[in-house]
């Protein structure tokens, strides 16, 4: 399982550890991923995602999972999130 946020696409970054003597060694910066259950209001169903803490704050700021998925491009989303996005779009077109 790769360390990538399923909703924002945030992944690992690469940088250097720098000692007091300015010696540089390579290191990775990993995102703070949490296993979260998010509720979809249109589908009235909950879904489990691996989301970064900043991504979770962004989802809450936008107004929930449904709004986040409709506004986010498919290239950032995981396969699981794309499936949920399609189901939400299908239900929205059926209701309209």
Coordinates of C-alpha atoms in Angstrom, one line a residue:
X1 CA 0.0 0.0 0.0
X2 CA 1.6 3.2 -1.1
X3 CA 1.7 6.3 1.1
X4 CA -0.5 8.6 -0.9
X5 CA -3.6 10.4 0.2
X6 CA -6.6 9.0 -1.6
X7 CA -8.4 12.4 -1.9
X8 CA -5.7 14.9 -2.5
X9 CA -2.9 12.9 -4.1
X10 CA -0.4 14.1 -1.6
X11 CA 2.6 11.8 -1.5
X12 CA 6.1 11.5 -0.1
X13 CA 8.7 14.3 -0.6
X14 CA 12.5 13.8 -0.7
X15 CA 15.0 16.0 0.9
X16 CA 18.1 16.1 3.1
X17 CA 19.0 15.7 6.7
X18 CA 21.5 18.5 7.4
X19 CA 23.8 18.0 10.4
X20 CA 25.5 20.8 12.4
X21 CA 28.6 20.2 10.2
X22 CA 26.5 20.7 7.1
X23 CA 26.7 17.0 6.1
X24 CA 23.8 16.1 3.9
X25 CA 22.1 12.7 3.8
X26 CA 19.0 11.8 1.8
X27 CA 15.6 11.3 3.6
X28 CA 11.9 11.1 2.9
X29 CA 9.1 13.2 4.3
X30 CA 5.9 11.1 4.5
X31 CA 2.4 12.5 4.7
X32 CA 0.4 12.1 7.9
X33 CA -2.1 9.5 6.7
X34 CA -5.1 8.4 8.8
X35 CA -7.7 5.7 8.1
X36 CA -11.0 7.7 8.1
X37 CA -14.7 6.8 7.5
X38 CA -16.4 9.6 5.6
X39 CA -20.2 9.8 5.0
X40 CA -21.7 10.6 1.6
X41 CA -24.9 12.6 2.0
X42 CA -26.3 11.9 -1.4
X43 CA -25.7 8.1 -1.3
X44 CA -26.5 7.9 2.5
X45 CA -23.5 5.6 2.9
X46 CA -20.1 5.7 4.5
X47 CA -16.8 5.0 2.8
X48 CA -13.3 4.2 4.2
X49 CA -10.3 6.2 2.9
X50 CA -6.7 6.7 3.8
X51 CA -6.5 10.5 4.0
X52 CA -3.9 13.0 5.0
X53 CA -4.8 15.2 7.9
X54 CA -4.6 18.3 5.7
X55 CA -6.8 16.6 3.2
X56 CA -9.4 15.8 5.9
X57 CA -9.4 19.5 6.9
X58 CA -9.9 20.5 3.2
X59 CA -12.8 18.1 2.8
X60 CA -14.5 19.6 5.9
X61 CA -13.8 23.1 4.7
X62 CA -15.4 22.5 1.3
X63 CA -18.6 21.1 2.9
X64 CA -18.2 17.3 2.9
X65 CA -17.2 14.4 0.8
X66 CA -19.7 14.9 -2.0
X67 CA -18.6 18.5 -2.6
X68 CA -15.0 17.6 -2.5
X69 CA -15.3 14.7 -5.0
X70 CA -17.3 16.8 -7.5
X71 CA -14.8 19.6 -7.4
X72 CA -11.6 17.5 -7.5
X73 CA -10.1 16.2 -10.8
X74 CA -9.9 12.5 -11.3
X75 CA -6.1 12.6 -11.7
X76 CA -5.7 13.3 -7.9
X77 CA -8.2 10.8 -6.7
X78 CA -7.6 7.1 -6.1
X79 CA -9.5 4.3 -7.8
X80 CA -11.8 3.9 -4.8
X81 CA -12.5 7.6 -4.7
X82 CA -13.2 7.7 -8.4
X83 CA -15.8 4.9 -8.0
X84 CA -17.6 6.9 -5.3
X85 CA -17.5 10.0 -7.4
X86 CA -19.2 8.2 -10.3
X87 CA -21.9 6.8 -8.0
X88 CA -22.5 10.4 -6.7
X89 CA -22.7 11.8 -10.2
X90 CA -25.1 9.0 -11.3
X91 CA -27.4 9.6 -8.4
X92 CA -27.3 13.4 -9.0
X93 CA -28.3 13.0 -12.7
X94 CA -31.1 10.5 -11.7
X95 CA -32.5 13.0 -9.2
X96 CA -32.5 15.9 -11.6

